[in-house]
Short mmCIF file of C-alpha atoms in Angstrom, two decimals:
data_model
loop_
_atom_site.label_atom_id
_atom_site.label_comp_id
_atom_site.label_asym_id
_atom_site.label_seq_id
_atom_site.Cartn_x
_atom_site.Cartn_y
_atom_site.Cartn_z
CA MET X 181 -17.90 5.56 7.62
CA ASN X 182 -17.17 6.48 4.03
CA TRP X 183 -14.21 7.59 1.94
CA ALA X 184 -14.08 10.88 3.83
CA GLY X 185 -13.78 8.95 7.09
CA LEU X 186 -10.92 6.90 5.66
CA TYR X 187 -9.26 10.13 4.56
CA THR X 188 -9.49 11.51 8.10
CA VAL X 189 -7.99 8.34 9.55
CA LEU X 190 -5.13 8.20 7.08
CA SER X 191 -4.27 11.90 7.16
CA GLY X 192 -2.89 11.35 10.63
CA VAL X 193 -0.53 8.67 9.31
CA ASN X 194 0.75 11.15 6.75
CA ARG X 195 2.80 12.97 9.37
CA HIS X 196 5.00 9.97 10.08
CA SER X 197 5.48 8.92 6.48
CA THR X 198 8.43 9.56 4.23
CA ALA X 199 8.11 12.13 1.44
CA ILE X 200 7.44 9.36 -1.08
CA GLY X 201 4.79 7.98 1.27
CA ARG X 202 3.02 11.32 1.27
CA ILE X 203 3.10 11.52 -2.50
CA TRP X 204 1.70 7.99 -2.63
CA LEU X 205 -1.12 8.95 -0.27
CA SER X 206 -1.97 12.02 -2.39
CA VAL X 207 -2.03 9.93 -5.57
CA ILE X 208 -4.32 7.38 -3.87
CA PHE X 209 -6.77 9.97 -2.63
CA ILE X 210 -6.87 12.33 -5.57
CA PHE X 211 -6.31 10.16 -8.62
CA ARG X 212 -7.92 6.95 -7.43
CA ILE X 213 -10.48 7.45 -4.69
CA MET X 214 -11.70 10.80 -5.93
CA VAL X 215 -11.92 9.67 -9.57
CA LEU X 216 -13.75 6.56 -8.37
CA VAL X 217 -16.29 8.60 -6.43
CA VAL X 218 -16.92 11.52 -8.78
CA ALA X 219 -16.60 9.79 -12.13
CA ALA X 220 -16.30 6.02 -12.24
CA GLU X 221 -19.30 5.28 -10.02
CA SER X 222 -21.66 7.07 -12.39
CA VAL X 223 -20.21 5.27 -15.41
CA TRP X 224 -20.92 1.88 -13.83
CA GLY X 225 -24.14 3.09 -12.20
CA ASP X 226 -26.46 1.65 -14.84
CA GLU X 227 -24.33 -1.37 -15.72
CA LYS X 228 -27.06 -3.86 -14.92
CA SER X 229 -30.14 -1.90 -15.95
CA ALA X 230 -28.63 -1.04 -19.32
CA PHE X 231 -27.22 -4.54 -19.93
CA THR X 232 -29.47 -5.71 -22.78
CA CYS X 233 -29.78 -9.19 -24.23
CA ASN X 234 -31.44 -9.98 -27.53
CA THR X 235 -34.08 -12.21 -26.03
CA GLN X 236 -37.46 -12.05 -24.35
CA GLN X 237 -36.65 -15.07 -22.14
CA PRO X 238 -37.15 -14.05 -18.47
CA GLY X 239 -34.04 -14.56 -16.38
CA CYS X 240 -31.67 -14.73 -19.31
CA ASN X 241 -30.59 -11.12 -18.84
CA SER X 242 -29.80 -11.62 -15.12
CA VAL X 243 -27.99 -14.91 -15.65
CA CYS X 244 -25.83 -13.57 -18.45
CA TYR X 245 -24.96 -10.42 -16.49
CA ASP X 246 -23.96 -12.55 -13.52
CA HIS X 247 -21.91 -14.87 -15.74
CA PHE X 248 -19.86 -12.08 -17.32
CA PHE X 249 -19.57 -9.78 -14.27
CA PRO X 250 -19.03 -11.95 -11.18
CA ILE X 251 -17.92 -8.83 -9.32
CA SER X 252 -18.27 -5.32 -10.68
CA HIS X 253 -15.17 -3.23 -11.39
CA ILE X 254 -16.34 -0.58 -8.98
CA ARG X 255 -16.58 -2.98 -6.08
CA LEU X 256 -13.22 -4.52 -6.90
CA TRP X 257 -11.60 -1.08 -6.93
CA ALA X 258 -13.27 -0.13 -3.67
CA LEU X 259 -11.94 -3.31 -2.02
CA GLN X 260 -8.52 -2.74 -3.52
CA LEU X 261 -8.32 0.82 -2.26
CA ILE X 262 -9.43 -0.13 1.23
CA LEU X 263 -6.97 -3.02 1.50
CA VAL X 264 -4.13 -1.01 0.02
CA THR X 265 -4.59 1.96 2.35
CA THR X 266 -5.05 0.07 5.60
CA PRO X 267 -1.46 -1.25 6.14
CA ALA X 268 -0.62 2.38 6.91
CA LEU X 269 -2.64 1.86 10.08
CA LEU X 270 0.03 -0.59 11.29
CA VAL X 271 2.41 2.34 11.31
CA ALA X 272 -0.15 4.55 13.07
CA MET X 273 -0.60 1.91 15.77
CA HIS X 274 3.14 1.50 16.27
CA VAL X 275 3.61 5.26 16.49
CA ALA X 276 0.79 5.48 19.04
CA TYR X 277 2.45 2.70 21.05
CA GLN X 278 5.84 4.45 20.96
CA GLN X 279 4.27 7.75 21.98
CA HIS X 280 2.56 5.94 24.85
CA GLN X 281 5.94 4.52 25.97
CA GLU X 282 7.55 7.95 25.74
CA LYS X 283 4.82 9.49 27.83
CA LYS X 284 5.20 6.77 30.46
CA LEU X 285 8.95 7.33 30.58
CA LEU X 286 8.44 11.07 30.91
CA VAL X 287 6.06 10.52 33.79
CA LEU X 288 8.50 8.16 35.50
CA THR X 289 11.38 10.60 35.11
CA GLY X 290 9.30 13.40 36.55
CA HIS X 291 8.41 15.31 33.37
CA GLY X 292 4.75 14.39 33.22
CA ASP X 293 3.32 17.91 32.81
CA PRO X 294 0.82 18.60 29.99
CA LYS X 295 3.37 20.66 28.02
CA HIS X 296 5.71 17.69 27.64
CA MET X 297 2.82 15.36 26.87
CA GLU X 298 1.77 17.68 24.05
CA GLU X 299 5.35 17.75 22.76
CA VAL X 300 5.38 13.96 22.61
CA LYS X 301 2.12 13.93 20.68
CA LYS X 302 3.28 16.57 18.24
CA HIS X 303 6.80 15.51 17.46
CA LYS X 304 7.43 13.47 14.33
CA MET X 305 8.80 9.97 14.92
CA ARG X 306 11.94 9.02 13.10
CA ILE X 307 11.53 5.88 11.03
CA SER X 308 14.20 3.81 12.74
CA GLY X 309 14.47 0.73 14.87
CA SER X 310 11.29 -1.32 15.20
CA LEU X 311 9.23 1.41 13.56
CA TRP X 312 11.37 0.92 10.46
CA TRP X 313 10.42 -2.73 10.33
CA THR X 314 6.74 -1.94 10.79
CA TYR X 315 6.91 0.68 8.07
CA VAL X 316 8.68 -1.66 5.68
CA CYS X 317 6.11 -4.39 6.39
CA SER X 318 3.29 -1.99 5.64
CA VAL X 319 4.89 -1.03 2.31
CA VAL X 320 5.39 -4.70 1.44
CA PHE X 321 1.73 -5.43 2.24
CA ARG X 322 0.63 -2.54 0.07
CA LEU X 323 2.67 -3.88 -2.81
CA LEU X 324 1.26 -7.34 -2.27
CA PHE X 325 -2.35 -6.18 -2.24
CA GLU X 326 -1.88 -4.04 -5.34
CA ALA X 327 -0.30 -6.96 -7.21
CA VAL X 328 -2.98 -9.42 -6.07
CA PHE X 329 -5.82 -7.17 -7.18
CA MET X 330 -4.19 -6.42 -10.53
CA TYR X 331 -3.94 -10.16 -11.06
CA ILE X 332 -7.55 -10.76 -10.00
CA PHE X 333 -8.63 -8.07 -12.42
CA TYR X 334 -6.69 -9.68 -15.21
CA MET X 335 -8.13 -13.11 -14.37
CA LEU X 336 -11.72 -11.89 -14.23
CA TYR X 337 -11.58 -9.48 -17.14
CA PRO X 338 -8.78 -10.57 -19.46
CA GLY X 339 -7.28 -7.75 -21.47
CA TYR X 340 -8.76 -4.89 -19.40
CA GLN X 341 -10.87 -3.89 -22.38
CA MET X 342 -14.63 -3.79 -22.13
CA VAL X 343 -16.26 -5.25 -25.22
CA ARG X 344 -19.54 -4.02 -26.65
CA LEU X 345 -20.98 -7.45 -27.25
CA VAL X 346 -20.83 -10.70 -25.32
CA LYS X 347 -22.38 -13.99 -26.43
CA CYS X 348 -24.20 -15.90 -23.72
CA GLU X 349 -25.68 -19.41 -23.65
CA ALA X 350 -26.27 -19.98 -19.94
CA TYR X 351 -29.59 -21.56 -18.89
CA PRO X 352 -32.40 -20.33 -19.27
CA CYS X 353 -31.27 -18.54 -22.44
CA PRO X 354 -32.76 -20.59 -25.31
CA ASN X 355 -29.65 -20.41 -27.54
CA ILE X 356 -26.54 -18.30 -27.97
CA VAL X 357 -27.82 -14.84 -27.19
CA ASP X 358 -26.21 -11.50 -27.99
CA CYS X 359 -25.87 -9.26 -24.96
CA PHE X 360 -24.81 -5.66 -25.18
CA ILE X 361 -22.89 -3.85 -22.49
CA SER X 362 -23.59 -0.24 -21.61
CA ARG X 363 -20.87 2.41 -22.19
CA PRO X 364 -18.04 -0.01 -23.04
CA THR X 365 -15.65 2.65 -24.36
CA GLU X 366 -16.05 4.90 -21.31
CA LYS X 367 -15.55 1.88 -19.08
CA THR X 368 -12.39 0.90 -20.96
CA ILE X 369 -11.03 4.46 -20.57
CA PHE X 370 -11.59 4.42 -16.82
CA THR X 371 -10.26 0.87 -16.44
CA VAL X 372 -7.05 1.87 -18.20
CA PHE X 373 -6.84 5.05 -16.10
CA MET X 374 -7.21 3.13 -12.84
CA LEU X 375 -4.70 0.58 -14.04
CA VAL X 376 -2.15 3.28 -14.84
CA THR X 377 -2.58 4.95 -11.44
CA SER X 378 -2.30 1.56 -9.77
CA SER X 379 1.01 0.99 -11.58
CA ILE X 380 2.22 4.45 -10.53
CA CYS X 381 1.39 3.56 -6.93
CA ILE X 382 3.30 0.28 -7.25
CA VAL X 383 6.33 2.19 -8.57
CA LEU X 384 6.08 4.70 -5.70
CA ASN X 385 5.89 1.88 -3.16
CA MET X 386 8.96 0.20 -4.63
CA ALA X 387 10.82 3.50 -4.63
CA GLU X 388 9.88 4.01 -0.99
CA LEU X 389 11.11 0.52 -0.12
CA VAL X 390 14.44 1.13 -1.84
CA TYR X 391 14.73 4.52 -0.10
CA LEU X 392 14.08 2.99 3.33
CA VAL X 393 16.60 0.19 2.78
CA VAL X 394 19.27 2.58 1.49
CA ARG X 395 18.68 4.96 4.40
CA ALA X 396 18.93 2.10 6.92
CA CYS X 397 22.21 0.89 5.38
CA ALA X 398 23.60 4.44 5.32
CA ARG X 399 22.61 4.98 8.93
CA ARG X 400 24.16 1.65 9.90
CA SER X 401 27.46 2.47 8.22
CA GLN X 402 27.44 5.91 9.83
CA HIS X 403 26.77 4.29 13.19
CA ASN X 404 29.60 1.81 12.67
CA SER X 405 32.08 4.57 11.88
CA ASN X 406 30.82 6.84 14.68
CA PRO X 407 29.34 4.79 17.52
CA SER X 408 28.74 7.81 19.78
CA SER X 409 26.23 9.35 17.39
CA GLY X 410 22.54 9.17 18.27
CA LYS X 411 21.08 5.67 18.12
CA GLY X 412 18.36 4.98 15.63
CA SER X 413 15.75 5.25 18.29
CA PHE X 414 12.75 7.44 18.54
CA TYR X 415 14.76 10.00 20.51
CA GLY X 416 17.00 10.48 17.50
CA HIS X 417 16.47 14.21 17.20
CA LYS X 418 17.12 16.58 20.05
CA LEU X 419 14.19 18.86 20.64
CA SER X 420 15.13 20.40 23.93
CA SER X 421 17.01 19.71 27.12
CA GLU X 422 14.25 17.34 28.27
CA TYR X 423 14.77 15.21 25.19
CA LYS X 424 18.52 15.27 25.70
CA GLN X 425 17.79 13.76 29.12
CA ASN X 426 15.44 11.27 27.53
CA GLU X 427 18.09 10.29 25.05
CA ILE X 428 20.54 9.58 27.85
CA ASN X 429 17.88 7.52 29.60
CA GLN X 430 17.13 5.73 26.37
CA LEU X 431 20.80 4.99 25.73
CA LEU X 432 21.13 3.57 29.21
CA THR X 433 18.04 1.43 28.92
CA GLU X 434 18.80 0.25 25.39
CA GLN X 435 21.84 -1.66 26.57
CA ASP X 436 19.71 -3.53 29.06
CA GLY X 437 16.06 -3.68 28.12
CA SER X 438 15.17 -5.00 31.58
CA LEU X 439 15.75 -1.58 33.16
CA LYS X 440 12.67 -0.23 31.40
CA ASP X 441 10.68 -3.18 32.69
CA MET X 442 12.01 -2.51 36.16
CA LEU X 443 10.96 1.14 35.99
CA ARG X 444 7.52 0.08 34.87
CA ARG X 445 7.15 -2.47 37.63
CA ASN X 446 8.75 -0.39 40.37
CA PRO X 447 7.85 3.30 40.11
CA GLY X 448 9.97 3.95 43.18
CA LEU X 449 13.01 3.38 41.09
CA GLN X 450 12.36 6.53 38.99
CA ASP X 451 15.11 8.34 40.89
CA LYS X 452 17.56 6.06 39.19
CA GLY X 453 16.74 7.81 35.90
CA ASP X 454 17.63 11.17 37.41
CA ARG X 455 20.84 9.81 38.86
CA CYS X 456 21.75 8.36 35.49
CA SER X 457 21.23 11.66 33.73
CA ALA X 458 23.79 13.19 36.04
CA CYS X 459 26.43 10.71 34.81
CA MET D 84 -13.46 11.95 -0.87
CA ASP D 85 -15.31 14.38 -3.09
CA TRP D 86 -15.13 17.93 -4.38
CA GLY D 87 -15.45 19.31 -0.85
CA ALA D 88 -12.33 17.45 0.23
CA LEU D 89 -10.47 18.76 -2.83
CA GLN D 90 -11.54 22.26 -1.86
CA THR D 91 -10.16 21.73 1.66
CA ILE D 92 -6.86 20.50 0.28
CA LEU D 93 -6.54 23.35 -2.20
CA GLY D 94 -7.74 26.02 0.21
CA GLY D 95 -4.44 25.74 2.01
CA VAL D 96 -2.53 26.40 -1.21
CA ASN D 97 -4.43 29.67 -1.60
CA LYS D 98 -2.36 31.33 1.08
CA HIS D 99 0.84 31.07 -0.95
CA SER D 100 -0.64 32.02 -4.32
CA THR D 101 -0.43 35.33 -6.10
CA SER D 102 -3.60 37.46 -6.35
CA ILE D 103 -4.24 36.15 -9.84
CA GLY D 104 -3.81 32.63 -8.50
CA LYS D 105 -6.44 33.28 -5.87
CA ILE D 106 -8.84 34.61 -8.49
CA TRP D 107 -8.16 31.53 -10.61
CA LEU D 108 -8.91 29.23 -7.68
CA THR D 109 -12.16 31.05 -6.98
CA VAL D 110 -13.24 30.85 -10.63
CA LEU D 111 -12.37 27.14 -10.61
CA PHE D 112 -14.43 26.35 -7.55
CA ILE D 113 -17.43 28.56 -8.13
CA PHE D 114 -17.85 28.66 -11.88
CA ARG D 115 -16.64 25.20 -12.78
CA ILE D 116 -16.82 22.70 -9.94
CA MET D 117 -19.96 24.13 -8.40
CA ILE D 118 -21.73 24.44 -11.76
CA LEU D 119 -20.70 20.86 -12.56
CA VAL D 120 -22.11 19.54 -9.30
CA VAL D 121 -25.33 21.54 -8.97
CA ALA D 122 -26.36 21.88 -12.59
CA ALA D 123 -24.46 19.95 -15.22
CA GLU D 124 -24.70 16.58 -13.48
CA THR D 125 -28.52 16.76 -13.53
CA VAL D 126 -28.61 17.75 -17.19
CA TRP D 127 -26.46 14.74 -18.15
CA GLY D 128 -28.07 12.47 -15.55
CA ASP D 129 -30.47 10.77 -17.92
CA GLU D 130 -28.19 10.85 -20.98
CA GLN D 131 -28.31 7.15 -21.60
CA ASP D 132 -31.79 6.36 -20.34
CA ASP D 133 -33.31 9.03 -22.56
CA PHE D 134 -31.12 8.33 -25.57
CA VAL D 135 -33.79 6.89 -27.85
CA CYS D 136 -33.23 5.10 -31.15
CA ASN D 137 -35.89 4.43 -33.73
CA THR D 138 -35.59 0.66 -33.58
CA LEU D 139 -36.72 -2.24 -31.46
CA GLN D 140 -33.49 -4.14 -32.14
CA PRO D 141 -32.00 -5.02 -28.72
CA GLY D 142 -28.52 -3.68 -28.27
CA CYS D 143 -28.73 -1.10 -31.04
CA LYS D 144 -29.31 1.74 -28.59
CA ASN D 145 -26.36 0.69 -26.39
CA VAL D 146 -24.02 0.41 -29.32
CA CYS D 147 -25.08 3.71 -30.89
CA TYR D 148 -24.76 5.54 -27.56
CA ASP D 149 -21.31 4.11 -27.08
CA HIS D 150 -20.35 5.05 -30.63
CA PHE D 151 -21.38 8.71 -30.30
CA PHE D 152 -20.35 9.25 -26.66
CA PRO D 153 -17.08 7.38 -26.00
CA ILE D 154 -16.75 9.35 -22.76
CA SER D 155 -19.43 11.54 -21.30
CA HIS D 156 -18.94 15.31 -21.02
CA ILE D 157 -19.43 15.13 -17.29
CA ARG D 158 -16.65 12.64 -16.77
CA LEU D 159 -14.32 14.54 -19.06
CA TRP D 160 -14.93 17.73 -17.08
CA ALA D 161 -14.46 15.91 -13.78
CA LEU D 162 -11.11 14.52 -14.96
CA GLN D 163 -10.13 17.93 -16.37
CA LEU D 164 -10.90 19.66 -13.09
CA ILE D 165 -8.97 17.09 -11.06
CA PHE D 166 -5.92 17.29 -13.32
CA VAL D 167 -6.00 21.07 -13.53
CA SER D 168 -6.23 21.61 -9.78
CA THR D 169 -3.57 19.13 -8.69
CA PRO D 170 -0.40 20.97 -9.88
CA ALA D 171 -1.16 23.42 -7.07
CA LEU D 172 -0.26 20.58 -4.70
CA LEU D 173 3.34 20.75 -5.94
CA VAL D 174 3.45 24.25 -4.48
CA ALA D 175 1.85 23.03 -1.26
CA MET D 176 4.46 20.26 -0.95
CA HIS D 177 7.31 22.68 -1.54
CA VAL D 178 5.94 25.08 1.07
CA ALA D 179 5.50 22.19 3.53
CA TYR D 180 9.11 21.14 2.90
CA ARG D 181 10.37 24.67 3.56
CA ARG D 182 8.29 24.91 6.70
CA HIS D 183 9.68 21.58 7.87
CA GLU D 184 13.24 22.85 7.36
CA LYS D 185 12.49 26.02 9.31
CA LYS D 186 10.95 24.01 12.15
CA ARG D 187 14.02 21.81 12.23
CA GLN D 188 16.22 24.89 12.48
CA PHE D 189 14.03 26.32 15.18
CA ARG D 190 14.13 23.12 17.21
CA LYS D 191 17.91 22.93 16.96
CA GLY D 192 17.85 26.22 18.79
CA ASP D 193 19.50 27.98 15.90
CA GLN D 194 20.29 31.55 16.96
CA LYS D 195 19.98 32.74 13.39
CA CYS D 196 16.35 31.65 13.20
CA GLU D 197 14.15 34.69 13.36
CA PHE D 198 10.91 33.07 14.54
CA LYS D 199 9.66 33.17 18.09
CA ASP D 200 7.71 29.92 18.09
CA ILE D 201 6.52 27.03 15.99
CA GLU D 202 3.11 28.62 15.48
CA GLU D 203 4.69 31.58 13.73
CA ILE D 204 6.46 29.23 11.30
CA ARG D 205 3.17 27.48 10.64
CA ARG D 206 1.39 30.75 9.93
CA GLN D 207 4.16 32.30 7.87
CA ARG D 208 3.51 33.10 4.23
CA PHE D 209 6.44 32.38 1.93
CA ARG D 210 7.43 34.77 -0.81
CA ILE D 211 7.42 33.28 -4.28
CA GLU D 212 11.08 33.46 -5.07
CA GLY D 213 14.01 31.17 -5.58
CA ALA D 214 13.18 27.47 -5.87
CA LEU D 215 9.56 28.14 -4.92
CA TRP D 216 9.26 30.44 -7.92
CA TRP D 217 10.31 27.62 -10.22
CA THR D 218 7.87 25.20 -8.58
CA TYR D 219 5.06 27.73 -8.86
CA THR D 220 5.85 28.50 -12.50
CA SER D 221 6.01 24.78 -13.32
CA SER D 222 2.63 24.25 -11.70
CA ILE D 223 1.13 27.00 -13.86
CA PHE D 224 2.65 25.43 -16.98
CA CYS D 225 1.18 22.07 -16.02
CA ARG D 226 -2.24 23.66 -15.49
CA LEU D 227 -2.09 25.35 -18.90
CA ALA D 228 -0.99 22.12 -20.55
CA PHE D 229 -3.83 20.12 -18.98
CA GLU D 230 -6.44 22.73 -19.87
CA ALA D 231 -5.25 22.82 -23.47
CA VAL D 232 -5.13 19.02 -23.76
CA PHE D 233 -8.65 18.59 -22.43
CA MET D 234 -10.07 21.38 -24.61
CA TYR D 235 -8.51 19.68 -27.61
CA ALA D 236 -9.81 16.24 -26.53
CA PHE D 237 -13.30 17.72 -26.23
CA TYR D 238 -13.15 19.34 -29.63
CA PHE D 239 -11.71 16.20 -31.22
CA MET D 240 -14.25 13.81 -29.72
CA TYR D 241 -17.37 15.85 -30.22
CA ASP D 242 -16.54 17.64 -33.48
CA GLY D 243 -17.12 21.10 -32.16
CA PHE D 244 -19.03 22.01 -29.03
CA ARG D 245 -22.60 21.72 -30.24
CA MET D 246 -24.87 18.86 -29.23
CA PRO D 247 -27.05 17.77 -32.16
CA ARG D 248 -30.65 16.61 -31.66
CA LEU D 249 -30.43 13.73 -34.04
CA MET D 250 -27.69 11.23 -34.82
CA LYS D 251 -27.76 8.61 -37.54
CA CYS D 252 -26.31 5.29 -36.52
CA ASP D 253 -25.59 2.13 -38.50
CA ALA D 254 -23.36 0.17 -36.13
CA TRP D 255 -24.11 -3.54 -35.76
CA PRO D 256 -26.63 -4.89 -34.58
CA CYS D 257 -28.71 -1.98 -35.87
CA PRO D 258 -30.46 -3.40 -38.94
CA ASN D 259 -30.01 -0.24 -41.06
CA VAL D 260 -29.27 3.45 -40.62
CA VAL D 261 -31.22 4.26 -37.50
CA ASP D 262 -32.25 7.67 -36.12
CA CYS D 263 -31.19 8.23 -32.55
CA PHE D 264 -32.31 11.21 -30.50
CA VAL D 265 -30.25 12.85 -27.80
CA SER D 266 -31.93 14.03 -24.62
CA ARG D 267 -31.85 17.81 -23.80
CA PRO D 268 -29.49 18.82 -26.63
CA THR D 269 -29.99 22.59 -26.28
CA GLU D 270 -29.44 22.60 -22.52
CA LYS D 271 -26.32 20.48 -23.02
CA THR D 272 -25.04 22.87 -25.69
CA VAL D 273 -25.58 25.82 -23.33
CA PHE D 274 -23.64 24.18 -20.52
CA THR D 275 -20.90 22.98 -22.85
CA ILE D 276 -20.37 26.51 -24.16
CA PHE D 277 -20.45 27.86 -20.60
CA MET D 278 -17.81 25.40 -19.41
CA ILE D 279 -15.64 26.08 -22.46
CA ALA D 280 -15.90 29.83 -21.86
CA VAL D 281 -14.93 29.49 -18.20
CA SER D 282 -12.11 27.16 -19.18
CA SER D 283 -10.83 29.86 -21.59
CA ILE D 284 -11.04 32.46 -18.82
CA CYS D 285 -8.98 30.15 -16.61
CA ILE D 286 -6.41 29.75 -19.38
CA LEU D 287 -6.21 33.55 -19.69
CA LEU D 288 -5.79 33.92 -15.94
CA ASN D 289 -2.99 31.34 -15.97
CA VAL D 290 -1.24 33.13 -18.84
CA ALA D 291 -1.61 36.45 -17.00
CA GLU D 292 -0.20 34.90 -13.83
CA LEU D 293 2.74 33.52 -15.79
CA CYS D 294 3.46 36.94 -17.30
CA TYR D 295 3.17 38.53 -13.85
CA LEU D 296 5.65 36.07 -12.35
CA LEU D 297 8.10 36.51 -15.21
CA THR D 298 7.86 40.30 -14.97
CA LYS D 299 8.41 40.18 -11.22
CA PHE D 300 11.39 37.87 -11.71
CA PHE D 301 13.08 40.14 -14.24
CA LEU D 302 12.36 43.27 -12.20
CA ARG D 303 13.85 41.66 -9.11
CA ARG D 304 16.87 40.53 -11.06
CA SER D 305 17.51 43.99 -12.50
CA LYS D 306 17.03 45.54 -9.05
CA ARG D 307 19.52 43.05 -7.61
CA ALA D 308 22.00 43.76 -10.39
CA GLY D 309 21.66 47.47 -9.71
CA ASN D 310 21.84 47.16 -5.93
CA GLN D 311 24.70 44.78 -4.87
CA LYS D 312 23.80 44.84 -1.19
CA HIS D 313 20.27 43.57 -1.71
CA HIS D 314 19.85 40.07 -0.29
CA PRO D 315 17.29 37.89 -2.05
CA ASN D 316 15.62 35.81 0.63
CA HIS D 317 13.35 37.64 3.08
CA GLU D 318 10.00 36.39 4.10
CA ASN D 319 8.39 38.98 6.37
CA LYS D 320 8.51 42.76 6.14
CA GLU D 321 9.08 43.33 9.86
CA GLU D 322 11.96 40.82 9.98
CA THR D 323 13.64 42.06 6.80
CA LYS D 324 16.15 44.35 8.48
CA GLN D 325 16.91 41.81 11.22
CA ASN D 326 17.32 39.11 8.60
CA GLU D 327 19.66 41.33 6.66
CA MET D 328 21.82 41.82 9.73
CA ASN D 329 21.71 38.11 10.51
CA GLU D 330 22.67 37.29 6.97
CA LEU D 331 25.56 39.73 6.99
CA ILE D 332 26.82 38.25 10.25
CA SER D 333 26.34 34.69 9.11
CA ASP D 334 27.46 35.21 5.51
CA SER D 335 30.78 33.63 6.20
CA CYS D 336 29.12 30.57 7.77
CA GLN D 337 27.01 27.92 6.02
CA ASN D 338 23.51 29.32 6.46
CA PRO D 339 20.97 26.69 5.36
CA VAL D 340 18.32 29.38 4.69
CA ILE D 341 20.39 30.73 1.78
CA GLY D 342 20.11 27.28 0.19
CA PHE D 343 16.52 28.15 -0.78
CA THR D 344 17.53 31.03 -3.01
CA SER D 345 19.26 29.07 -5.75
#
């Protein structure tokens, strides 16, 4: 499991994201993960071996390195990227659950052939209803993780700039010892770059949140003015006559959620769905 | 996520590029990214370890290296290649958006839609005209801008493109003016010149592609001005006549496909 594996996992989520969500995912993978892998990792590669202190005292080098770099930038960024990308899996799980429900309903209403199952798997879920809440939660989590890591970075490495020289007096260093950091300017450039892309991602997440909220309000006002329009359910768009039937079933069951439970518990009642579609 | 993944992402864009765009993409992947990965990275691999200064003063070597190489050539090229290849994704997004609209039309059971199934929409190649033309042209401008900016940054940081053998350094804590020796300077100079040359070729290809697109645009415009009945938005040759008929029939109605031509 490496970054490529994460990319495979998250590419699937891409299909059910908003346009801003897709842009966010591209920025994450190209400008953050890829830059981390192809460039930043080699800059920090020799951070410990080339960390030099002006002393012959054994152990002083290690202690001073550990004192000034409790956790390396590279590892912090890797953790940040993993935590920031994984809330999207909440959405993937919810979509998988909804698809599973749709398939069960199709089977119960007598449309369980492979063609319809494939249709269910391939069609894009509308972000409405409970999926909307899951999606919004995932965006909020992303924002939270980004903010937390930016703060941790600032706490650990105030100012984001990497200095050339640090003065260390931790035991066993005999006195205040000068220690020199390797490639400080290059590290500063990449730190600033990663910071800027992180801010861009935060802005994209906020824009996506605003977009989702505005869309939900617009849909709600449209629904209030025209109650017969399609409910904000996952059958919102009509693919074919089978989905028209599903929408009718969905509308019937949405009023009374217990009907779905009944169908699940008593498969013999599937005829009721057919009778309802004839109404 | 590495260069291979970038190649996969950009490979899809290839289908909607012009011929010059395809040549550009090939030059980018073979003569720049591949050279960077298989050759240049090894040349610069030991740049700091083998950067030797004529002093025993601890820290002097680190400071002098940092002073003369604020950012390594390899990293600059990696960033340049990432920035230069990503405007092509604008085109990919626009094409994906158009495809999505066509699929939506198809699913609505629109009679005016000329495709037989979803697979055909997925395989269809869009002509570079209308809004897509503007997106494509903008992406080429962005590429040119990035190439120019990075070439300038290179020249500015390293005072020309030659790697000297010896550098004199007097940054603190070096006790005096110290001689520092760069590892593999000639090999680095060779690769730097090679990468600059290929970068220039890519700039020329982008300029040529821009000229080609502009010429095509003006030719199409003059043909349209001369021939009033010519309709601008047709994707496939075999559907052109059918599309024309459909468009004539539907001209009075709101046809969403025409929305792409503005």
